[in-house]
Every structure is written in structure tokens, then in C-alpha cells.
């Protein structure tokens, strides 16, 4: 069960579908593992729970 995990600010359903498709296709191509075996987990975090350079994304 190969897994791909993405942690980021919220995405739309369409964005999650596209990123899951494209990450899976790329990982399958690079590894030679069948795409149907990949699991993709999208962990969404509110923008006020993510900081870059000491500043919350919600303040940028």
C-alpha cells in the first residue's frame, strides 16, 4: 500500500481530485507500481494553523 500524503491549507473538491490523479500518475510512472495500488491522503489545515517564516498564512 504505497501512500502519498499532502498537508496544506483547504482545497476544493475539484482541486483534491486533480492533485490525487496527478500525484498518483507521477508516482506510478516513477516507481513502476500500478496506480491502482496508491492511496492519497489530503490533510487540510486552516490557514490560521499554518505558519511560514513565523507568520500565519491567514495574516499574509
PDB file of C-alpha atoms in Angstrom:
ATOM      1  CA  UNK A   1       0.000   0.000   0.000  1.00  0.00           C
ATOM      2  CA  UNK A   2       2.108   2.923  -1.201  1.00  0.00           C
ATOM      3  CA  UNK A   3       0.809   6.193   0.219  1.00  0.00           C
ATOM      4  CA  UNK A   4       1.112   9.842  -0.705  1.00  0.00           C
ATOM      5  CA  UNK A   5       0.292  12.385   2.000  1.00  0.00           C
ATOM      6  CA  UNK A   6      -0.252  16.090   1.442  1.00  0.00           C
ATOM      7  CA  UNK A   7      -0.661  18.568   4.314  1.00  0.00           C
ATOM      8  CA  UNK A   8      -1.835  22.028   3.329  1.00  0.00           C
ATOM      9  CA  UNK A   9      -4.491  24.712   3.511  1.00  0.00           C
ATOM     10  CA  UNK A  10      -8.003  23.719   2.392  1.00  0.00           C
ATOM     11  CA  UNK A  11      -8.645  22.827  -1.251  1.00  0.00           C
ATOM     12  CA  UNK A  12     -11.815  22.493  -3.270  1.00  0.00           C
ATOM     13  CA  UNK A  13     -13.118  19.012  -4.076  1.00  0.00           C
ATOM     14  CA  UNK A  14     -12.038  19.537  -7.687  1.00  0.00           C
ATOM     15  CA  UNK A  15      -8.517  20.524  -6.656  1.00  0.00           C
ATOM     16  CA  UNK A  16      -8.222  17.451  -4.423  1.00  0.00           C
ATOM     17  CA  UNK A  17      -9.392  15.196  -7.252  1.00  0.00           C
ATOM     18  CA  UNK A  18      -6.889  16.706  -9.674  1.00  0.00           C
ATOM     19  CA  UNK A  19      -3.958  16.572  -7.277  1.00  0.00           C
ATOM     20  CA  UNK A  20      -4.746  12.960  -6.320  1.00  0.00           C
ATOM     21  CA  UNK A  21      -4.896  11.982 -10.001  1.00  0.00           C
ATOM     22  CA  UNK A  22      -1.690  13.763 -10.987  1.00  0.00           C
ATOM     23  CA  UNK A  23       0.326  12.691  -7.919  1.00  0.00           C
ATOM     24  CA  UNK A  24      -0.772   9.088  -8.453  1.00  0.00           C
ATOM     25  CA  UNK A  25       0.070   9.116 -12.167  1.00  0.00           C
ATOM     26  CA  UNK A  26       3.516  10.571 -11.496  1.00  0.00           C
ATOM     27  CA  UNK A  27       4.317   8.231  -8.605  1.00  0.00           C
ATOM     28  CA  UNK A  28       3.224   5.201 -10.641  1.00  0.00           C
ATOM     29  CA  UNK A  29       5.357   6.301 -13.580  1.00  0.00           C
ATOM     30  CA  UNK A  30       8.449   6.915 -11.439  1.00  0.00           C
ATOM     31  CA  UNK A  31       8.166   3.783  -9.277  1.00  0.00           C
ATOM     32  CA  UNK A  32       6.685   1.318 -11.747  1.00  0.00           C
ATOM     33  CA  UNK A  33       3.994   0.461  -9.181  1.00  0.00           C
ATOM     34  CA  UNK A  34       0.471   0.120 -10.564  1.00  0.00           C
ATOM     35  CA  UNK A  35      -1.529   3.324  -9.992  1.00  0.00           C
ATOM     36  CA  UNK A  36      -4.467   1.363  -8.551  1.00  0.00           C
ATOM     37  CA  UNK A  37      -2.364   0.498  -5.502  1.00  0.00           C
ATOM     38  CA  UNK A  38      -1.693   4.082  -4.383  1.00  0.00           C
ATOM     39  CA  UNK A  39      -3.558   5.751  -1.536  1.00  0.00           C
ATOM     40  CA  UNK A  40      -3.594   9.556  -1.405  1.00  0.00           C
ATOM     41  CA  UNK A  41      -4.360  11.365   1.845  1.00  0.00           C
ATOM     42  CA  UNK A  42      -5.041  15.101   1.817  1.00  0.00           C
ATOM     43  CA  UNK A  43      -4.791  16.561   5.308  1.00  0.00           C
ATOM     44  CA  UNK A  44      -6.256  20.044   5.335  1.00  0.00           C
ATOM     45  CA  UNK A  45      -5.329  22.617   7.942  1.00  0.00           C
ATOM     46  CA  UNK A  46      -6.961  26.037   8.403  1.00  0.00           C
ATOM     47  CA  UNK A  47      -4.809  28.939   7.213  1.00  0.00           C
ATOM     48  CA  UNK A  48      -4.608  30.138  10.821  1.00  0.00           C
ATOM     49  CA  UNK A  49      -2.982  26.819  11.771  1.00  0.00           C
ATOM     50  CA  UNK A  50      -0.099  27.109   9.291  1.00  0.00           C
ATOM     51  CA  UNK A  51       2.824  29.486   9.695  1.00  0.00           C
ATOM     52  CA  UNK A  52       5.660  30.262   7.288  1.00  0.00           C
ATOM     53  CA  UNK A  53       8.572  32.384   8.389  1.00  0.00           C
ATOM     54  CA  UNK A  54       6.907  32.980  11.736  1.00  0.00           C
ATOM     55  CA  UNK A  55       3.703  34.411  10.214  1.00  0.00           C
ATOM     56  CA  UNK A  56       0.342  32.693   9.954  1.00  0.00           C
ATOM     57  CA  UNK A  57      -0.899  32.184   6.401  1.00  0.00           C
ATOM     58  CA  UNK A  58      -4.141  33.874   7.442  1.00  0.00           C
ATOM     59  CA  UNK A  59      -2.133  37.073   8.116  1.00  0.00           C
ATOM     60  CA  UNK A  60      -0.410  37.177   4.739  1.00  0.00           C
TER      61      UNK A  60
END
